[in-house]
Coordinates of C-alpha atoms in Angstrom, one line a residue:
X693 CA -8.1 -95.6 -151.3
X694 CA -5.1 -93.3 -151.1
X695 CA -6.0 -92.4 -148.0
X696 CA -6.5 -95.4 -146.4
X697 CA -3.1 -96.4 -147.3
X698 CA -1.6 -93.1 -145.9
X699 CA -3.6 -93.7 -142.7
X700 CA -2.0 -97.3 -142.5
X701 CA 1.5 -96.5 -143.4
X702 CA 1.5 -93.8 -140.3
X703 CA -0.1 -96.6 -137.8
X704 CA 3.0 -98.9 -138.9
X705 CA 5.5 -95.8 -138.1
X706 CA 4.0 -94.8 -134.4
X707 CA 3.9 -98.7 -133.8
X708 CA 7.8 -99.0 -135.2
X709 CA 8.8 -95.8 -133.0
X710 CA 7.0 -97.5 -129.4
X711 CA 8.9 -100.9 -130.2
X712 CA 12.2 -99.1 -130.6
X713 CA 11.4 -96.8 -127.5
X714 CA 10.3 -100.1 -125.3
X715 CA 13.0 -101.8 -126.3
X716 CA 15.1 -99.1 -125.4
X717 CA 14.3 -98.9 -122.0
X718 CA 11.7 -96.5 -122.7
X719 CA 11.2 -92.9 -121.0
X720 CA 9.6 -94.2 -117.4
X721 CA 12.2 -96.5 -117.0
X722 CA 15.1 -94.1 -117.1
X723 CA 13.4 -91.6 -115.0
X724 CA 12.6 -93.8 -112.2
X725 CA 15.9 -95.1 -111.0
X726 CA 17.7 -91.3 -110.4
X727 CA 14.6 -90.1 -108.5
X728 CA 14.4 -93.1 -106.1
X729 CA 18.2 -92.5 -105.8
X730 CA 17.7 -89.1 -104.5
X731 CA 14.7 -89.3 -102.5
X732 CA 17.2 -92.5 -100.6
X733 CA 20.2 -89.7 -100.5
X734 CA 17.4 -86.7 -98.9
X735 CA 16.2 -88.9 -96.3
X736 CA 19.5 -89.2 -94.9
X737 CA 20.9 -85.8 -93.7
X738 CA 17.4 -85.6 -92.2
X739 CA 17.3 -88.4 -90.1
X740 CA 20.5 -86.9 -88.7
X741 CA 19.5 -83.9 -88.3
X742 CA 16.4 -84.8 -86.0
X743 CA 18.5 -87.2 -84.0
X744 CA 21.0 -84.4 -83.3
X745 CA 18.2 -82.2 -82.3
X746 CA 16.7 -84.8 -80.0
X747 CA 19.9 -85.7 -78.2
X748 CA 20.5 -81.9 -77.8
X749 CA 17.1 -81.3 -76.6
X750 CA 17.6 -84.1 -73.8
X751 CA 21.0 -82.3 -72.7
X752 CA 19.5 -79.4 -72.3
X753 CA 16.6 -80.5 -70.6
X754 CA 19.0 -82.1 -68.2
X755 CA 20.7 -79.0 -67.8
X756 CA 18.1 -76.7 -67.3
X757 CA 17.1 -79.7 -64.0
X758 CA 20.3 -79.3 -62.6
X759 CA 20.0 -75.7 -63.0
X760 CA 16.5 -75.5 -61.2
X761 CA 18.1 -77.9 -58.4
X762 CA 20.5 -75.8 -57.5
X763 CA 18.5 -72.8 -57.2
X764 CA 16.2 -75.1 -54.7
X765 CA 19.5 -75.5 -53.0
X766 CA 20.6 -72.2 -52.8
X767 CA 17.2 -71.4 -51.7
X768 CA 16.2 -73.6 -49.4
X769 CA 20.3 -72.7 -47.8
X770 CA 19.2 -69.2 -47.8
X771 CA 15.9 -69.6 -46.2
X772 CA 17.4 -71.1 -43.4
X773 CA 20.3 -68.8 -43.0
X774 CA 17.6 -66.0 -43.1
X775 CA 15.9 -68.2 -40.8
X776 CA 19.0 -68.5 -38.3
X777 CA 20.0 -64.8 -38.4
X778 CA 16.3 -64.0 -37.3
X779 CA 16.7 -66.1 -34.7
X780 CA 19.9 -64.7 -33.7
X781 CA 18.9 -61.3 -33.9
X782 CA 15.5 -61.5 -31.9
X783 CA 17.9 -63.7 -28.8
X784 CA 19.9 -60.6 -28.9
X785 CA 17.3 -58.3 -29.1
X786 CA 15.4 -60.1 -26.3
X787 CA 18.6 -60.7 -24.4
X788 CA 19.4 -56.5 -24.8
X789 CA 16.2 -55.7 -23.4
X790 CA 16.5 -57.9 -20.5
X791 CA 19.7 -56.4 -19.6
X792 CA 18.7 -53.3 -20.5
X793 CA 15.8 -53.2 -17.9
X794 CA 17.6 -55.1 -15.2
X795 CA 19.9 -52.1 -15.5
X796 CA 17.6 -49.8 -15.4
X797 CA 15.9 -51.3 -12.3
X798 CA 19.1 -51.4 -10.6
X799 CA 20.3 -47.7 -11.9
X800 CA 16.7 -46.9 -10.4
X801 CA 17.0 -48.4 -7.2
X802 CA 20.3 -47.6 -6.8
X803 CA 19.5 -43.4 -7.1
X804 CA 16.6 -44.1 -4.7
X805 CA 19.5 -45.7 -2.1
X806 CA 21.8 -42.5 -2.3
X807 CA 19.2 -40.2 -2.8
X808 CA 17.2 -41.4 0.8
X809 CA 20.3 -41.6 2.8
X810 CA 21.6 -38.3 2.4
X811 CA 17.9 -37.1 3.3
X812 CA 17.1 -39.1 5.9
X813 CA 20.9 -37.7 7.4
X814 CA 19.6 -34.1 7.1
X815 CA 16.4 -35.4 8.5
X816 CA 18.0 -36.8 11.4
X817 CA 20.2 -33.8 11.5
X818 CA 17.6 -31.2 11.9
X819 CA 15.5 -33.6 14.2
X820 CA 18.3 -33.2 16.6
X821 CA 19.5 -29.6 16.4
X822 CA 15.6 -28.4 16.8
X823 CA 15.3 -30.8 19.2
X824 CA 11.5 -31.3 17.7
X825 CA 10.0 -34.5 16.2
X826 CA 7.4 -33.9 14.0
X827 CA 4.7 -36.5 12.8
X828 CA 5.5 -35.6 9.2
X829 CA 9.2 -35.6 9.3
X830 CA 9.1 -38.9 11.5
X831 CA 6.5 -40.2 8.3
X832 CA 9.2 -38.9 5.6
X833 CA 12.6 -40.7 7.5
X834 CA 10.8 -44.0 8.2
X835 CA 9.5 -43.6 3.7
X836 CA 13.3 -43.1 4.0
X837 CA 14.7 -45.6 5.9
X838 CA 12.5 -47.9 4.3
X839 CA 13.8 -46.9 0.7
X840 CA 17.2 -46.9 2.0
X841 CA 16.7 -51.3 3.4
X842 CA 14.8 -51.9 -0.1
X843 CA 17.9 -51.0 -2.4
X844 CA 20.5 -52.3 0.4
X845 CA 18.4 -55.6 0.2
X846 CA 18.9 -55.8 -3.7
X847 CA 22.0 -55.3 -3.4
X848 CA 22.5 -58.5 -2.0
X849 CA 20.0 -60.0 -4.1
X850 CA 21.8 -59.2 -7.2
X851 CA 25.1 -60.1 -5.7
X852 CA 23.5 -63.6 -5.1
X853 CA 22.3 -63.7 -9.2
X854 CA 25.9 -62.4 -10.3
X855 CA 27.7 -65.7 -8.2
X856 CA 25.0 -68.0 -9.6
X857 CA 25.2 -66.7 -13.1
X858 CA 22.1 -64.6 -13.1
X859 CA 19.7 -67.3 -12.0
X860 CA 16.5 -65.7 -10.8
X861 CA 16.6 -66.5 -7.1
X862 CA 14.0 -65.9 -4.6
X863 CA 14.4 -65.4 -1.1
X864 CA 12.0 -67.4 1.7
X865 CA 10.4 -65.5 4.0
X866 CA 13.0 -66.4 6.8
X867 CA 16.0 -65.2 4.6
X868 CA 14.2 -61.6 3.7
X869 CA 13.5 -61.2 7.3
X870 CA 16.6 -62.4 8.3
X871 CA 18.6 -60.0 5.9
X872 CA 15.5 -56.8 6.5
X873 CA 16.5 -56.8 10.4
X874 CA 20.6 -56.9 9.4
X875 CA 20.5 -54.4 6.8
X876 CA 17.9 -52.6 8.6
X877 CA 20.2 -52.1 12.2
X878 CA 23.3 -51.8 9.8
X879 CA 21.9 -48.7 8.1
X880 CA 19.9 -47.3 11.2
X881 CA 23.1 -47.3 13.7
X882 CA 25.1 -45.9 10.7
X883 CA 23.6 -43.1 9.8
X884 CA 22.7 -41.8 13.5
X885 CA 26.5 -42.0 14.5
X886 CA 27.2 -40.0 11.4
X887 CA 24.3 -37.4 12.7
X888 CA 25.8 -38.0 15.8
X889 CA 28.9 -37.5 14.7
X890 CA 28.6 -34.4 12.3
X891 CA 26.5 -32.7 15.0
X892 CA 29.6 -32.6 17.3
X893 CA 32.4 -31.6 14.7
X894 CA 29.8 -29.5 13.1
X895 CA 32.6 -28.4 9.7
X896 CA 35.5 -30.1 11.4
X897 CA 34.2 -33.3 10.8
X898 CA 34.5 -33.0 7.0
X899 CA 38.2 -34.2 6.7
X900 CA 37.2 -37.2 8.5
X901 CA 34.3 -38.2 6.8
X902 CA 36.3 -37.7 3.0
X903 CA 39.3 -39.6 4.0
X904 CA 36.9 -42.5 5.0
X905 CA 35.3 -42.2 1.2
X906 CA 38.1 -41.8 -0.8
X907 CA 39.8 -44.7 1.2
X908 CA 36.9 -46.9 -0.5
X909 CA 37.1 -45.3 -3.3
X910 CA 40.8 -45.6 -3.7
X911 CA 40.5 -49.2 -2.7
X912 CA 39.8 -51.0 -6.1
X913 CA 42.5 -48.8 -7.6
X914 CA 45.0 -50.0 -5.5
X915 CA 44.2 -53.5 -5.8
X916 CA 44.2 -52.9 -9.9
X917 CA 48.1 -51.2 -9.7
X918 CA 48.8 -53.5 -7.5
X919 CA 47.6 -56.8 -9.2
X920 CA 49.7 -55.0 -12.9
X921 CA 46.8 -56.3 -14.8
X922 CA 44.9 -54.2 -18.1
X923 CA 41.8 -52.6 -18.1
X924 CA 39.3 -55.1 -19.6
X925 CA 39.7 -55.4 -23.8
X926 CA 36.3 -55.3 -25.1
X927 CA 35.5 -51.8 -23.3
X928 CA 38.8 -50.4 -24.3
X929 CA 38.1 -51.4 -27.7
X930 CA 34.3 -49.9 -27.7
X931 CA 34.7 -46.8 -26.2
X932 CA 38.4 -46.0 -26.2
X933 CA 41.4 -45.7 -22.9
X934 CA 40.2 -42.5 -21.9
X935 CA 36.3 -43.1 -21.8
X936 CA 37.3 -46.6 -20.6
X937 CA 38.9 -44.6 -16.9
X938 CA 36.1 -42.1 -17.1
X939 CA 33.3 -45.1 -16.7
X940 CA 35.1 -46.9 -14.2
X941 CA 35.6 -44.1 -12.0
X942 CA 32.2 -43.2 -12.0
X943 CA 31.5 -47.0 -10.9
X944 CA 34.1 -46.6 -8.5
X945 CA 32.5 -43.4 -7.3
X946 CA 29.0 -45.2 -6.7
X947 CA 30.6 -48.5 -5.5
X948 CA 32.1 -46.0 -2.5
X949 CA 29.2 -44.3 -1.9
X950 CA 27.1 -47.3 -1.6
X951 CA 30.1 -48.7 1.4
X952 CA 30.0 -45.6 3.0
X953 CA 26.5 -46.2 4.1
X954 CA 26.4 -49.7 3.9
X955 CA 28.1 -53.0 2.6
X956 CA 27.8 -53.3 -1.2
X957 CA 27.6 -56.9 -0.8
X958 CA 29.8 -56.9 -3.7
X959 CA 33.6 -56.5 -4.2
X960 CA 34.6 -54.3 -7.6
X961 CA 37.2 -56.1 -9.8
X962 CA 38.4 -53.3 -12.3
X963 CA 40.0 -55.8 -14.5
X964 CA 37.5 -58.1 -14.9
X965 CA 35.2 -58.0 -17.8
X966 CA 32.1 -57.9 -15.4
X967 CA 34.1 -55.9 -13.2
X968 CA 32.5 -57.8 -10.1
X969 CA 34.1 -60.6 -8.3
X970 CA 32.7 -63.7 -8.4
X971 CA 34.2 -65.6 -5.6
X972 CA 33.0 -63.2 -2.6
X973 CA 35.0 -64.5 -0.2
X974 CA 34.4 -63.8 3.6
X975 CA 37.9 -61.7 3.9
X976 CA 36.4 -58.8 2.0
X977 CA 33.1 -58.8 4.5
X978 CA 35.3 -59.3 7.3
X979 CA 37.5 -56.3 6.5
X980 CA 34.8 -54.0 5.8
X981 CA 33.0 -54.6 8.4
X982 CA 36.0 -54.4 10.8
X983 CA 36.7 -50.9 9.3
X984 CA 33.3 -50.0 9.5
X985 CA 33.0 -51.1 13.4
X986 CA 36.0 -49.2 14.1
X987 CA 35.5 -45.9 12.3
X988 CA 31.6 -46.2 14.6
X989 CA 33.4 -46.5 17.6
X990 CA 36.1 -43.7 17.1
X991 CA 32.9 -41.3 16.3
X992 CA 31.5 -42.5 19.1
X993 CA 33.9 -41.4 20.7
X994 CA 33.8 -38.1 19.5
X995 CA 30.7 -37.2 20.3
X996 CA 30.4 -38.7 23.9
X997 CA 33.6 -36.8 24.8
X998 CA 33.7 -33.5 22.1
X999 CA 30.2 -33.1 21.4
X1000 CA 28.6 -32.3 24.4
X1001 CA 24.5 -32.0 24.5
X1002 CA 23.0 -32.4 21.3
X1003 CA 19.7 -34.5 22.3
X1004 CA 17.3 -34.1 24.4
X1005 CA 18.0 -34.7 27.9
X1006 CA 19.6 -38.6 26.9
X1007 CA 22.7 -40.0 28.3
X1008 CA 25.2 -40.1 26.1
X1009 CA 27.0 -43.0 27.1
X1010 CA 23.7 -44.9 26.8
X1011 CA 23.1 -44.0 23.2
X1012 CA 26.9 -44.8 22.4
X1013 CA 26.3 -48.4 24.0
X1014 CA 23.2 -48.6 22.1
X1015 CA 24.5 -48.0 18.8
X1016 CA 27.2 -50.3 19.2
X1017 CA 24.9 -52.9 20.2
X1018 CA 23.1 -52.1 17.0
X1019 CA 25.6 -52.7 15.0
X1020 CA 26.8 -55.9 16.2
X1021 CA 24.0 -57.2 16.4
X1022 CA 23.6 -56.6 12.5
X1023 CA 27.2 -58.2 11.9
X1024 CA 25.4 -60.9 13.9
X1025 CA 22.4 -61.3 11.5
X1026 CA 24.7 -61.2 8.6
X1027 CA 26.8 -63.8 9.6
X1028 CA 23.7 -66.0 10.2
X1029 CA 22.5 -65.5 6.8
X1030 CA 25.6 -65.8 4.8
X1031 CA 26.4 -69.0 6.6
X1032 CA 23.0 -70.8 7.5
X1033 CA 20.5 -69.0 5.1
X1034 CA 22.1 -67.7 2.0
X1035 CA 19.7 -69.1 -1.4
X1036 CA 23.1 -70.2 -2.9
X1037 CA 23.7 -72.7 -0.3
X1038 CA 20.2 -73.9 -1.0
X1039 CA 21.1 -74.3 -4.5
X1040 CA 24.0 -76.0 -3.9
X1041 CA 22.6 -78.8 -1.2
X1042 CA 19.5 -79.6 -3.7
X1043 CA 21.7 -80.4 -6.2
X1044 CA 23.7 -82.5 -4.2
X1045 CA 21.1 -84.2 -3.2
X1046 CA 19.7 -84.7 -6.5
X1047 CA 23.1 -86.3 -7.4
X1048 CA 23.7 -88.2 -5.0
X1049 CA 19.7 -89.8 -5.3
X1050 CA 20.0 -93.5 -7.5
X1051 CA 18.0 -93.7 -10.4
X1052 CA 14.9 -95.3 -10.7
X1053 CA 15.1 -98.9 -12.1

């Protein structure tokens, strides 16, 4: 019985102690409020956080696009400037090597030219001293005459390309047989009245024969100290004053040798870039060739009256006549093709006409 009363009296205590706890507020109810508090102030700082993150994210995504547009810029702008400068540099390339082998072709043809005249002279000159013709040595000065026409015939041609800014003309076949027979009696009646000539005088006729080169050579000189103009800039600056005189007299030098046989076709303008006149005028042809005709007919002269009988049983008034003739007669063909036949007035009346045609409706 005791014990039933202390179990009863302890029930009525633990029941006392949960009223006065409840009542209280209890343990779950205080406990709740600060951590739902807390989790509230936590949740906060994060959301922050993650929208500061995205917002920097985007910019420097944004960043990064701009970046990689810009190097597609700079690269694409690169590309074609690489692009361009390989263009540039193969046009130049091709453009040097064009020139390049025009020059050589005309360096080549030009040593054939002085290198066949002086033979076919000795040719002649032996021919007439021996008093022998030879099949071989008459098959070696025609190879020689030939060779001689050939380069005096570019001459013109490339005289022709340097008026028309180096178009590529062709002649017809009436023009190259019109300028073959001119340059062909020009250089023929030449170069027997300097045999002629030198035969007679034998050593005295040296004097004469320099003081017509170096009058040619002198020529564009003259004209250049004359005119009080500069040698031309862009040589000067590539290869110096000196070096610059140097190279001109040794175009000066082939430009002379090239009249003393024949017409150049060309008239040397030492302070011109190109160092080649462009505007060809007939005064320049007309004083060579007036020069020219008279220094013939003094030699003539000098061998019909001082040289006595160097051929072989010929007249030698007939042969002067002859060569005369000849060489009139090639002014003659060269004033026909310069005025009738020359490509450039082809040119010029083609485009006239195509001009001066309406257009088609």
């Amino acid at each position: 019985m005791a014990d039933a009363a202390k179990d009863q009296a302890c029930e009525q205590n633990s029941q006392q102690c949960t009223r006065a706890l409840s009542s209280s507020g209890g343990w779950g109810s205080h406990k709740s409020v600060p951590n739902g508090h807390a989790k509230a102030h936590m949740s906060l700082p994060k959301a922050a956080d993650l929208l500061h993150r995205c917002i920097q994210t985007i910019i420097n995504y944004y960043k990064v696009l701009k970046m990689l547009k810009q190097e597609e810029k700079e690269t694409q702008v690169d590309i074609k400037q690489k692009y361009m400068m390989i263009e540039r540099e193969i046009v130049f390339t091709v453009h040097d090597t064009s020139m390049q082998s025009k020059a050589f072709k005309c360096m080549a043809i030009t040593q054939a030219f002085l290198g066949s005249v002086p033979q076919l002279i000795l040719q002649l000159y032996i021919t007439f001293t021996i008093r022998e013709w030879p099949l071989e040595r008459a098959l070696l000065m025609t190879f020689s005459l030939i060779s001689v026409t050939y380069g005096a015939i570019h001459c013109n041609i490339l005289a022709i390309q340097i008026k028309c800014e180096n178009t590529d003309l062709k002649l017809q076949p009436l023009e190259f047989i019109c300028i073959m027979i001119w340059r062909c009696l020009e250089i023929t009646s030449r170069v027997v009245i300097l045999v002629l000539f030198i035969s007679a005088l034998k050593l005295k006729s040296i004097p004469f024969l320099l003081t017509t080169f170096f009058i040619s050579l002198l020529a564009p000189w003259l004209e250049f100290w004359t005119s009080g103009d500069h040698l031309p800039s862009n040589t000067t600056r590539k290869f110096g004053p000196v070096c610059t005189v140097l190279i001109l007299t040794g175009i000066t030098m082939l430009y002379a040798a090239i009249n003393f046989y024949c017409w150049s076709a060309v008239k040397l303008q030492l302070s011109n870039e190109e160092l080649i006149d462009k505007r060809q005028k007939w005064g320049h042809r007309t004083l060579h060739y007036s020069i020219r005709l008279i220094e013939n007919v003094s030699m003539i002269l000098i061998f019909k009256y001082i040289g006595g009988k160097s051929l072989m049983n010929c007249c030698d008034s007939l042969i002067a006549m002859q060569l005369i003739i000849t060489y009139l007669l090639s002014i003659g063909f060269m004033f026909l093709f310069y005025q009738y036949l020359q490509p450039e007035r082809s040119v010029k009346t083609s485009s006239e006409l195509t001009e001066t045609q309406p257009e088609p409706m």
